[in-house]
Coordinates of C-alpha atoms and ligand atoms in Angstrom, one line a residue:
M1 CA -10.1 20.8 0.7
M2 CA -9.8 18.8 -2.5
C3 CA -8.6 15.3 -2.5
Y4 CA -9.0 12.7 -5.3
Q5 CA -6.1 10.2 -4.5
C6 CA -8.3 7.3 -3.8
E7 CA -10.8 5.2 -5.7
Q8 CA -13.7 6.0 -3.2
T9 CA -13.4 9.7 -3.6
K10 CA -16.8 11.6 -3.4
G11 CA -18.8 11.2 -6.3
G12 CA -15.9 9.9 -8.4
T13 CA -14.5 13.5 -8.7
G14 CA -13.0 14.7 -5.4
C15 CA -13.7 15.1 -1.5
T16 CA -14.2 18.7 -1.0
E17 CA -16.0 19.0 2.4
I18 CA -14.7 16.0 4.2
G19 CA -13.1 13.0 3.0
V20 CA -15.0 9.9 2.4
C21 CA -12.4 8.3 4.5
G22 CA -13.0 10.7 7.3
K23 CA -10.1 13.0 6.6
T24 CA -11.0 16.5 7.8
P25 CA -10.1 19.6 5.8
E26 CA -7.6 20.4 8.5
V27 CA -5.7 17.2 8.2
A28 CA -6.1 17.4 4.3
A29 CA -4.4 20.8 4.5
L30 CA -1.6 19.6 6.7
Q31 CA -1.0 16.7 4.5
D32 CA -0.8 19.0 1.5
L33 CA 1.7 21.2 3.5
L34 CA 3.7 18.0 4.2
I35 CA 3.9 17.0 0.8
Y36 CA 4.9 20.6 -0.2
T37 CA 7.7 20.9 2.4
V38 CA 8.9 17.3 1.6
K39 CA 9.1 18.4 -2.1
G40 CA 11.5 21.2 -0.9
L41 CA 13.5 18.9 1.4
A42 CA 13.8 16.3 -1.4
S43 CA 14.9 18.9 -4.0
L44 CA 17.7 20.0 -1.5
A45 CA 18.7 16.4 -0.9
H46 CA 18.8 15.8 -4.7
H47 CA 21.0 18.8 -5.1
A48 CA 23.3 17.7 -2.1
R49 CA 23.7 14.3 -3.8
M50 CA 24.3 15.7 -7.2
A51 CA 26.6 18.4 -6.5
A52 CA 28.5 17.3 -3.4
G53 CA 27.8 13.6 -3.0
I54 CA 26.2 14.1 0.2
E55 CA 23.7 11.4 1.5
D56 CA 21.9 12.2 4.7
Q57 CA 20.4 8.9 6.0
E58 CA 17.9 10.7 8.4
V59 CA 16.7 12.7 5.5
N60 CA 16.4 9.6 3.2
T61 CA 14.3 7.7 5.8
F62 CA 12.2 10.8 6.6
V63 CA 11.2 11.7 3.1
N64 CA 9.8 8.1 2.5
G65 CA 8.1 7.9 5.9
A66 CA 6.6 11.5 5.6
I67 CA 5.1 10.8 2.3
F68 CA 3.8 7.5 3.3
S69 CA 1.9 9.0 6.2
T70 CA -0.2 10.8 3.6
L71 CA -1.3 7.7 1.9
T72 CA -5.2 6.9 2.3
N73 CA -6.1 5.5 5.6
V74 CA -2.9 5.9 7.3
N75 CA -2.9 8.8 9.5
F76 CA -5.7 11.1 10.7
A77 CA -4.0 12.9 13.6
D78 CA -3.3 16.6 13.0
D79 CA -0.7 16.8 15.8
R80 CA 1.3 14.1 14.0
F81 CA 1.4 16.2 10.8
V82 CA 2.5 19.1 12.6
E83 CA 5.5 17.2 14.0
F84 CA 6.1 15.9 10.5
V85 CA 6.1 19.4 9.0
N86 CA 8.6 20.7 11.8
D87 CA 10.8 17.7 11.3
S88 CA 10.9 18.5 7.5
R89 CA 12.1 22.1 8.3
R90 CA 14.5 20.9 10.9
L91 CA 16.1 18.4 8.4
H92 CA 16.1 20.9 5.7
A93 CA 18.1 23.2 8.0
K94 CA 20.5 20.3 8.9
L95 CA 21.2 19.4 5.3
S96 CA 21.7 23.2 4.3
A97 CA 24.3 23.5 7.1
K98 CA 26.1 20.4 5.7
L99 CA 26.1 22.0 2.2
A100 CA 27.3 25.3 3.4
A101 CA 30.0 23.5 5.4
A102 CA 31.2 21.7 2.1
G103 CA 31.1 25.1 0.4
V104 CA 28.5 24.3 -2.0
S105 CA 25.7 26.8 -2.9
L106 CA 22.4 26.2 -4.6
P107 CA 22.0 27.2 -8.1
A108 CA 19.5 30.2 -8.4
S109 CA 17.2 27.9 -10.4
A110 CA 16.9 25.6 -7.4
S111 CA 14.5 27.8 -5.5
E112 CA 12.7 29.6 -8.6
S113 CA 9.0 29.1 -8.0
Q114 CA 6.8 27.5 -10.6
P115 CA 3.5 29.0 -11.5
W116 CA 1.5 25.9 -10.2
F117 CA 2.6 26.8 -6.6
G118 CA 0.3 29.8 -6.8
S119 CA 1.1 32.5 -4.3
M120 CA 3.6 30.2 -2.5
P121 CA 7.4 30.1 -3.2
H122 CA 9.3 27.1 -4.4
P123 CA 9.1 24.7 -1.5
L124 CA 12.8 24.7 -1.0
A125 CA 12.7 28.5 -0.5
W126 CA 9.8 28.2 1.9
N127 CA 11.7 25.5 3.9
S128 CA 14.7 27.9 4.2
Q129 CA 12.8 30.8 5.5
A130 CA 14.0 31.6 8.9
A131 CA 10.7 32.4 10.5
A132 CA 9.4 29.9 12.9
L133 CA 6.0 28.4 12.1
G134 CA 3.1 29.3 14.3
G135 CA 0.9 26.5 15.7
V136 CA -1.3 24.2 14.0
G137 CA -3.7 27.0 12.9
D138 CA -1.0 28.7 10.9
M139 CA 0.1 25.5 9.3
I140 CA -3.5 24.7 8.2
E141 CA -3.8 28.1 6.7
I142 CA -0.5 27.9 4.8
G143 CA -1.3 24.2 3.8
M144 CA -4.7 25.5 2.2
Q145 CA -2.7 27.2 -0.4
T146 CA -0.5 24.2 -1.3
G147 CA -3.3 21.9 -2.5
I148 CA -4.2 20.7 -6.0
A149 CA -6.4 23.7 -7.0
A150 CA -3.4 25.9 -8.0
R151 CA -1.9 23.2 -10.1
Q152 CA -5.3 22.5 -11.8
E153 CA -5.7 26.1 -12.6
V154 CA -2.2 26.7 -14.1
L155 CA -1.6 23.3 -15.5
G156 CA -5.1 22.2 -16.5
E157 CA -6.9 19.2 -15.3
T158 CA -5.0 16.5 -17.4
L159 CA -1.4 17.7 -16.5
A160 CA -2.3 18.5 -12.9
G161 CA -3.7 14.9 -12.7
L162 CA -0.6 13.2 -14.3
Q163 CA 1.5 15.1 -11.7
E164 CA -0.7 13.6 -9.2
L165 CA -0.4 10.1 -10.6
L166 CA 3.5 10.5 -10.1
T167 CA 3.0 11.8 -6.6
Y168 CA 0.6 8.9 -5.7
G169 CA 3.0 6.4 -7.3
L170 CA 5.6 7.8 -5.2
K171 CA 3.5 7.6 -2.1
G172 CA 3.0 3.9 -2.7
L173 CA 6.5 2.9 -3.5
A174 CA 7.9 5.0 -0.5
A175 CA 5.6 3.0 1.7
Y176 CA 6.8 -0.3 0.4
A177 CA 10.4 1.0 0.6
H178 CA 9.8 2.0 4.2
H179 CA 8.5 -1.5 5.0
A180 CA 11.7 -3.0 3.6
E181 CA 13.8 -0.5 5.6
A182 CA 12.2 -1.6 8.7
L183 CA 13.6 -5.0 8.1
G184 CA 17.0 -3.5 7.4
H185 CA 16.9 -3.5 3.5
T186 CA 17.5 -0.2 1.8
D187 CA 18.7 1.0 -1.6
A188 CA 20.6 4.2 -2.5
K189 CA 19.1 4.4 -5.8
V190 CA 15.5 4.2 -4.4
Y191 CA 16.0 7.2 -2.2
A192 CA 17.7 8.9 -5.0
D193 CA 14.8 8.2 -7.6
V194 CA 12.1 9.3 -5.1
Q195 CA 13.9 12.7 -4.4
E196 CA 14.8 13.2 -7.9
S197 CA 11.0 12.8 -8.9
L198 CA 9.9 15.1 -6.2
H199 CA 12.6 17.7 -7.2
F200 CA 11.3 17.2 -10.9
L201 CA 7.7 18.1 -9.7
C202 CA 9.1 21.7 -8.6
S203 CA 10.9 22.1 -12.0
P204 CA 9.7 23.8 -15.2
A205 CA 10.1 20.5 -16.9
A206 CA 7.1 19.2 -15.0
A207 CA 4.9 21.5 -17.1
D208 CA 5.7 18.9 -20.1
L209 CA 3.1 16.1 -20.2
G210 CA 5.6 13.7 -21.9
A211 CA 8.2 14.2 -19.2
V212 CA 5.6 13.7 -16.5
L213 CA 4.6 10.5 -18.1
D214 CA 8.2 9.4 -18.4
H215 CA 8.7 10.0 -14.7
C216 CA 5.5 8.0 -14.0
F217 CA 7.0 5.0 -15.8
K218 CA 10.4 5.6 -14.0
A219 CA 8.4 5.4 -10.8
G220 CA 7.1 2.1 -11.9
A221 CA 10.6 1.0 -12.7
T222 CA 11.6 2.1 -9.1
N223 CA 8.7 0.4 -7.7
F224 CA 9.6 -3.0 -9.3
R225 CA 13.1 -2.6 -7.5
V226 CA 11.3 -1.7 -4.3
M227 CA 8.9 -4.7 -4.5
E228 CA 11.9 -6.9 -5.1
M229 CA 13.7 -5.4 -2.2
L230 CA 10.8 -5.9 -0.1
S231 CA 10.3 -9.5 -1.2
V232 CA 14.0 -10.2 -0.4
A233 CA 13.6 -8.4 3.1
H234 CA 10.6 -10.7 3.8
T235 CA 12.1 -14.0 2.6
S236 CA 15.7 -13.4 3.9
T237 CA 14.3 -12.6 7.3
F238 CA 11.5 -15.0 7.6
G239 CA 12.1 -17.5 5.0
H240 CA 10.1 -18.3 1.7
P241 CA 6.4 -18.6 2.3
V242 CA 5.1 -22.2 2.2
P243 CA 1.6 -23.3 1.9
T244 CA 0.0 -23.1 5.3
P245 CA -3.5 -23.6 6.6
V246 CA -4.7 -20.7 8.7
S247 CA -7.5 -21.1 11.2
L248 CA -10.3 -18.6 11.1
N249 CA -11.6 -19.7 14.6
P250 CA -10.5 -18.3 17.9
V251 CA -9.0 -20.1 20.8
P252 CA -9.6 -19.3 24.5
G253 CA -7.3 -16.7 26.0
K254 CA -6.3 -13.2 25.9
A255 CA -6.0 -11.7 22.5
I256 CA -4.1 -9.2 20.4
L257 CA -5.1 -8.4 16.7
I258 CA -2.4 -6.9 14.5
T259 CA -3.3 -5.3 11.2
G260 CA -1.5 -3.6 8.3
H261 CA 1.5 -4.6 6.1
D262 CA 4.5 -4.5 8.5
M263 CA 5.9 -8.0 9.2
H264 CA 8.7 -6.5 11.1
D265 CA 6.1 -5.3 13.8
L266 CA 4.3 -8.5 13.7
H267 CA 7.7 -10.2 14.5
L268 CA 8.4 -7.9 17.4
L269 CA 4.9 -8.4 18.8
L270 CA 5.3 -12.2 18.7
E271 CA 8.7 -11.8 20.6
Q272 CA 7.3 -9.4 23.2
T273 CA 4.2 -11.6 23.8
A274 CA 6.1 -15.0 23.9
G275 CA 5.3 -16.7 27.2
T276 CA 2.6 -14.1 28.2
G277 CA -0.3 -16.5 27.3
I278 CA -1.6 -13.8 24.9
N279 CA -2.7 -15.3 21.5
V280 CA -1.9 -13.0 18.3
Y281 CA -4.4 -12.9 15.5
T282 CA -3.6 -11.4 12.1
H283 CA -6.1 -9.0 10.3
G284 CA -6.3 -7.6 6.8
E285 CA -3.0 -7.5 4.9
M286 CA -1.2 -9.4 7.7
L287 CA -2.9 -12.7 6.7
P288 CA 0.0 -13.8 4.4
A289 CA 2.3 -13.7 7.4
H290 CA 1.2 -17.2 8.4
G291 CA 3.0 -18.6 5.4
Y292 CA 6.4 -17.4 6.6
P293 CA 8.4 -20.1 8.5
G294 CA 10.1 -17.4 10.7
L295 CA 6.7 -16.1 11.8
K296 CA 4.5 -19.4 11.7
K297 CA 6.9 -20.9 14.1
Y298 CA 5.5 -18.9 17.0
P299 CA 2.7 -21.1 18.5
H300 CA 0.8 -18.1 19.9
L301 CA 0.3 -16.9 16.3
V302 CA -3.0 -18.7 16.3
G303 CA -5.1 -17.6 13.4
H304 CA -6.6 -14.8 11.3
Y305 CA -9.7 -12.6 12.3
G306 CA -12.0 -10.5 10.3
G307 CA -12.4 -9.4 6.6
A308 CA -11.1 -6.6 4.6
W309 CA -10.3 -3.0 6.0
Y310 CA -13.7 -1.4 5.2
R311 CA -15.3 -3.8 7.7
Q312 CA -13.1 -3.0 10.6
K313 CA -15.6 -0.9 12.5
V314 CA -17.7 -4.0 13.0
D315 CA -14.8 -6.4 13.2
F316 CA -12.7 -4.3 15.8
A317 CA -15.8 -3.7 17.9
S318 CA -16.5 -7.3 18.6
F319 CA -12.8 -8.4 19.1
P320 CA -12.2 -9.0 22.9
G321 CA -8.6 -7.8 22.9
S322 CA -6.3 -5.0 21.9
I323 CA -5.4 -4.0 18.4
A324 CA -2.1 -3.0 16.8
V325 CA -2.1 -0.8 13.7
T326 CA 1.0 -1.1 11.7
T327 CA 0.1 0.7 8.3
N328 CA -2.9 1.2 6.1
C329 CA -5.7 0.8 6.2
V330 CA -7.1 2.2 9.6
L331 CA -10.3 3.9 10.1
D332 CA -11.4 6.5 12.6
P333 CA -12.4 4.3 15.5
L334 CA -15.8 3.7 17.1
T335 CA -16.0 4.5 21.0
A336 CA -16.7 0.8 21.4
Y337 CA -12.9 0.0 20.9
K338 CA -11.2 3.5 21.1
N339 CA -9.3 2.3 24.2
N340 CA -8.2 -0.9 22.7
I341 CA -6.5 0.3 19.6
F342 CA -2.9 1.6 19.2
T343 CA -1.1 3.0 16.3
I344 CA 2.5 2.5 15.2
N345 CA 5.0 3.8 12.7
E346 CA 3.5 6.3 10.4
T347 CA -0.1 5.5 11.3
G348 CA -2.1 7.8 13.5
L349 CA -5.6 8.5 14.9
S350 CA -6.5 11.5 17.0
G351 CA -6.6 10.8 20.7
I352 CA -5.3 7.3 20.4
T353 CA -2.1 6.1 21.9
H354 CA 0.7 5.9 19.4
I355 CA 3.7 3.7 20.0
K356 CA 7.0 5.4 19.0
A357 CA 10.4 3.7 18.6
D358 CA 13.1 5.0 20.8
A359 CA 16.3 6.4 19.7
S360 CA 17.7 2.9 19.1
G361 CA 14.7 1.9 17.0
H362 CA 13.1 -0.4 19.7
K363 CA 9.4 -0.4 20.0
D364 CA 7.9 -1.2 23.3
F365 CA 4.5 -2.8 22.7
G366 CA 3.9 -2.9 26.5
P367 CA 0.8 -0.6 26.5
I368 CA -0.7 -3.0 23.8
I369 CA 0.2 -6.1 26.0
R370 CA -1.2 -4.5 29.1
R371 CA -4.5 -3.5 27.5
A372 CA -4.8 -7.0 26.1
L373 CA -4.5 -8.4 29.7
E374 CA -7.1 -6.0 30.9
L375 CA -9.7 -7.1 28.3
P376 CA -11.5 -10.4 28.5
G377 CA -10.0 -12.2 25.5
Y378 CA -11.9 -15.3 24.2
T379 CA -13.5 -17.6 26.9
A380 CA -14.0 -21.2 26.4
E381 CA -17.8 -20.4 26.0
D382 CA -17.1 -17.9 23.2
V383 CA -15.1 -20.4 21.4
Q384 CA -17.9 -22.9 21.9
R385 CA -20.6 -20.5 20.7
L386 CA -19.0 -19.1 17.6
P387 CA -19.9 -20.9 14.3
K388 CA -16.9 -22.9 13.2
K389 CA -15.0 -21.8 10.2
K390 CA -13.0 -23.8 7.5
D391 CA -9.3 -23.1 7.5
V392 CA -7.9 -21.0 4.5
T393 CA -4.5 -21.6 2.9
V394 CA -1.9 -19.0 2.5
G395 CA 1.8 -19.1 1.4
F396 CA 1.9 -19.4 -2.4
G397 CA 4.7 -17.0 -2.9
H398 CA 6.7 -17.3 -6.2
N399 CA 9.1 -20.1 -4.7
A400 CA 6.1 -22.1 -3.8
V401 CA 4.3 -21.6 -7.1
L402 CA 7.5 -22.2 -9.1
S403 CA 7.9 -25.5 -7.2
V404 CA 4.7 -26.7 -8.9
A405 CA 5.4 -25.0 -12.2
P406 CA 6.0 -28.4 -14.1
Q407 CA 2.6 -29.6 -13.2
V408 CA 1.1 -26.2 -14.2
I409 CA 3.0 -26.3 -17.4
D410 CA 1.9 -29.8 -18.1
A411 CA -1.6 -28.9 -17.4
I412 CA -1.5 -25.9 -19.9
Q413 CA 0.1 -28.1 -22.6
S414 CA -2.4 -30.9 -22.2
G415 CA -5.4 -28.5 -22.3
R416 CA -6.4 -29.1 -18.6
L417 CA -5.6 -25.7 -17.7
E418 CA -7.0 -23.1 -20.1
H419 CA -6.4 -19.9 -18.5
I420 CA -4.8 -18.2 -15.3
F421 CA -6.3 -15.0 -13.8
L422 CA -4.5 -12.6 -11.5
V423 CA -7.2 -10.8 -9.5
G424 CA -5.2 -8.7 -7.3
G425 CA -5.4 -5.4 -5.5
C426 CA -7.5 -3.7 -2.9
D427 CA -11.0 -4.2 -1.6
G428 CA -13.5 -1.5 -0.6
S429 CA -17.1 -0.9 0.3
E430 CA -18.7 0.3 -2.8
P431 CA -21.5 -1.9 -4.3
Q432 CA -19.7 -2.0 -7.8
R433 CA -17.0 -4.2 -6.1
K434 CA -19.4 -7.0 -6.1
Y435 CA -18.0 -7.4 -9.7
Y436 CA -15.0 -9.1 -8.3
S437 CA -17.0 -11.5 -6.2
K438 CA -19.2 -12.4 -9.3
L439 CA -16.2 -12.7 -11.5
Y440 CA -15.1 -15.8 -9.6
Q441 CA -18.4 -17.4 -10.1
Y442 CA -18.0 -17.4 -13.8
M443 CA -14.5 -18.9 -13.9
P444 CA -14.6 -22.2 -15.7
S445 CA -13.3 -25.1 -13.8
N446 CA -10.2 -25.5 -16.1
T447 CA -8.8 -22.1 -14.8
M448 CA -6.7 -21.0 -12.0
V449 CA -6.7 -17.8 -10.1
L450 CA -3.9 -16.0 -8.3
T451 CA -4.9 -13.4 -5.7
L452 CA -2.9 -10.7 -3.8
G453 CA -3.7 -7.7 -1.7
C454 CA -6.7 -7.3 0.4
G455 CA -9.2 -7.8 -2.5
K456 CA -8.8 -11.6 -1.7
F457 CA -11.1 -11.2 1.1
R458 CA -14.1 -11.5 -1.2
I459 CA -13.5 -15.2 -1.8
F460 CA -10.5 -16.2 0.5
D461 CA -12.6 -18.7 2.4
Q462 CA -14.3 -20.3 -0.6
D463 CA -13.2 -23.7 -1.8
F464 CA -12.3 -23.7 -5.5
G465 CA -11.1 -27.4 -5.5
N466 CA -7.9 -28.6 -7.2
L467 CA -6.7 -28.1 -10.8
P468 CA -8.1 -31.2 -12.6
G469 CA -5.5 -34.0 -12.4
T470 CA -3.4 -32.4 -9.7
N471 CA -3.3 -31.6 -6.0
I472 CA -2.7 -27.9 -6.9
P473 CA -5.5 -25.7 -5.5
R474 CA -7.1 -23.6 -8.2
L475 CA -7.0 -20.6 -5.9
L476 CA -3.4 -19.6 -5.0
D477 CA -3.0 -16.6 -2.7
M478 CA 0.3 -15.0 -3.3
G479 CA 0.4 -12.7 -0.4
Q480 CA 0.2 -8.9 0.1
C481 CA -0.3 -6.2 -2.7
N482 CA 3.5 -5.9 -2.8
D483 CA 3.7 -9.6 -3.6
A484 CA 2.7 -8.5 -7.0
Y485 CA 6.5 -8.9 -7.4
S486 CA 5.9 -12.8 -6.9
A487 CA 3.2 -12.8 -9.6
L488 CA 5.6 -11.0 -12.1
V489 CA 8.4 -13.6 -11.1
V490 CA 5.9 -16.5 -11.9
A491 CA 4.5 -14.9 -15.1
T492 CA 8.0 -14.2 -16.4
E493 CA 9.1 -17.7 -15.7
L494 CA 6.1 -19.1 -17.4
A495 CA 6.9 -16.8 -20.4
K496 CA 10.4 -18.3 -20.8
V497 CA 9.3 -21.8 -20.7
F498 CA 6.8 -21.1 -23.5
K499 CA 9.4 -19.0 -25.4
T500 CA 6.8 -16.0 -25.5
D501 CA 6.3 -12.8 -23.5
V502 CA 4.1 -12.2 -20.5
N503 CA 1.3 -10.5 -22.8
S504 CA 1.1 -13.7 -25.1
L505 CA 0.5 -16.1 -22.0
P506 CA -3.1 -17.5 -21.3
L507 CA -3.1 -15.0 -18.4
S508 CA -5.5 -12.1 -17.6
L509 CA -4.9 -9.4 -15.0
D510 CA -8.1 -8.0 -13.4
L511 CA -6.9 -5.5 -10.9
S512 CA -9.0 -3.7 -8.2
W513 CA -7.4 -0.6 -7.0
F514 CA -8.3 1.7 -4.0
E515 CA -5.2 3.5 -2.7
Q516 CA -1.8 4.7 -3.8
K517 CA 0.1 1.4 -3.3
A518 CA -2.0 0.0 -6.1
V519 CA -1.1 3.0 -8.3
A520 CA 2.6 2.1 -7.6
V521 CA 1.9 -1.5 -8.8
L522 CA 0.0 -0.3 -11.8
L523 CA 2.8 2.0 -12.8
T524 CA 5.3 -1.1 -12.5
L525 CA 3.1 -3.3 -14.7
L526 CA 2.8 -0.5 -17.4
H527 CA 6.6 0.2 -17.1
L528 CA 7.1 -3.6 -17.8
G529 CA 5.0 -3.3 -20.9
V530 CA 2.1 -5.5 -19.6
R531 CA -0.9 -4.9 -21.8
N532 CA -4.7 -5.5 -21.6
I533 CA -4.9 -4.9 -17.9
R534 CA -8.4 -4.5 -16.6
L535 CA -8.7 -1.9 -14.0
G536 CA -11.7 -1.2 -11.7
P537 CA -14.0 -0.8 -10.2
R538 CA -13.7 2.8 -11.3
L539 CA -11.0 4.6 -13.1
P540 CA -9.0 7.1 -11.0
A541 CA -10.6 10.5 -10.7
F542 CA -7.2 12.2 -11.2
L543 CA -7.0 10.8 -14.8
T544 CA -8.9 12.8 -17.4
P545 CA -10.4 11.1 -20.4
E546 CA -7.4 12.5 -22.2
A547 CA -4.9 10.8 -19.9
V548 CA -6.8 7.7 -19.9
G549 CA -6.7 7.8 -23.8
V550 CA -3.0 7.9 -23.6
L551 CA -2.9 4.7 -21.4
V552 CA -5.5 3.0 -23.5
D553 CA -3.6 3.7 -26.7
K554 CA -0.2 2.8 -25.3
F555 CA -1.2 -0.2 -23.1
N556 CA -4.7 -1.2 -23.9
L557 CA -5.8 -0.5 -20.4
I558 CA -9.3 -1.7 -20.1
P559 CA -11.9 -0.3 -17.6
A560 CA -13.4 -3.2 -15.8
N561 CA -17.1 -3.8 -17.0
V562 CA -18.6 -3.8 -13.5
A563 CA -22.1 -4.1 -14.7
D564 CA -21.4 -7.3 -16.7
P565 CA -18.7 -9.6 -15.0
A566 CA -19.7 -12.5 -17.2
A567 CA -19.0 -10.5 -20.3
D568 CA -15.6 -9.6 -19.0
M569 CA -14.9 -13.2 -18.2
K570 CA -15.9 -14.1 -21.8
M571 CA -13.5 -11.6 -23.2
M572 CA -10.7 -12.6 -20.9
M573 CA -11.1 -16.5 -22.0
Ligands
SF4_601 FE1 -11.4 11.3 -0.2 FE2 -9.7 9.2 -0.7 FE3 -8.6 11.7 -0.3 FE4 -9.8 10.3 1.7 S1 -8.1 9.8 0.6 S2 -10.2 12.5 1.2 S3 -11.5 9.3 0.6 S4 -10.0 10.9 -2.1
SF3_602 FE1 -5.7 -3.1 1.1 FE2 -5.8 -0.8 2.4 FE3 -4.9 -1.6 -0.8 FE4 -2.1 -3.7 0.5 S1 -5.0 -2.6 3.1 S2 -4.2 -3.6 -0.5 S3 -6.6 -1.3 0.5

């Protein structure tokens, strides 16, 4: 196997024997095969759209969901990937039949293989092969021929890495688009853009570095659209977030913990547990849910539990209820809680019960509820014994922040607020990430910090006080990683007031990345022309020094100085 799609990749170069995340070589091969077959399906869908105006909603939804399943820490279950690959081929046959019925044939070039597919045909041609696939063993063998190695050999490390940058950006934006779709919000242009880019990666033009970079920034533009769509999906369904204190202390009673990004699932769970006496706790990226009026109104959404994703083996092992996993990040479970954890949507773990939606889209969380009722939950003694923690405040989406904008502007103009930091992104377990914890210690008291993503767990429970002369907290959490959209809205509005651009504001972006959603957000920021972004804790392994050089020249992208956060702080001020 060879995978270098996330920040924790082995030795900063690539996982080759087993993933640091726990991904096995078998699952890695199946994921590679899935991306390969989906490239073929997307190429066909792109052709069907362009040549015959055919849209197939099942294909559109599938493409985004399938590539989302290969994102880091989403799915480790080989049987699920076998299903995905079979579904891709089934949908390919269905769409081919539609094209044939419309009398539209494929141009010969549509299935001309490219040298970087090695011994494999063009993915579209492979999908069209009539031969039924064997079992999982055969798929793994074929999948092993569809990895990065052939692309690196033919295209060189820089170009192959930039193709991966595009693929990973697409994974992130497809995931966000899929979250929006769960709430009934879709955008035909987003499906078309994703599929056009996958088609592009199978075309001779993808051997041109400039064309690949252009597609990366185009993916950034598409992701901006997607983050906006997701923000609208959340706010139109659940209302705009409002500042809300969240308890970190348990209450007596049966308990369910829900993790990941999918607010729709949280809503379903709250509905299905209403009146059962079970209390629901958020975990990880679900923390911002407490700020949404349409979710916080449920009295049995009682609080938040645990820290960032990488601590979940410790946190989940001591949770006395069942655990619902809606999206990334999930890790291979310990025996201690194997029987308590359930996966939903694109997530998957070998040997763990997966909750599937029925044909009408309904998800029955009965198994999660029944398990919660079997488990002890929190007793009054537990609650008494556990150390009491202070509440944290969430809910500073763009509406809430813009409502205090006049005070913030006044503070900037009068010199009481010198600088704003956006410290957003993912968390992780590496020691270098202490840089982010330390960075906050060096922030002068006349500064503010906006956080988003699971990186906030380094400081979310600390008291930064208020901005001098106001009752506005110095630390405002804007939400999930996709709420980078909210940060962009706020920055753009501030720039308008000061009659300048975002790059000229007293604002610094210091981003921590881990997985491919963060890659999509970065591409959006670059597409918008945001400069001087600090990125850490390590630069992506898939970008060679030559590729990094291009981004440094064009955008002054700055590697975080993880060894010296004080020096970074000085430079940002
Ligand atoms: Fe390694 Fe990250 Fe790939 Fe997992 S997702 S195999 S940790 S590079
Ligand atoms: Fe975190 Fe996995 Fe990226 Fe949505 S939950 S930010 S790492």
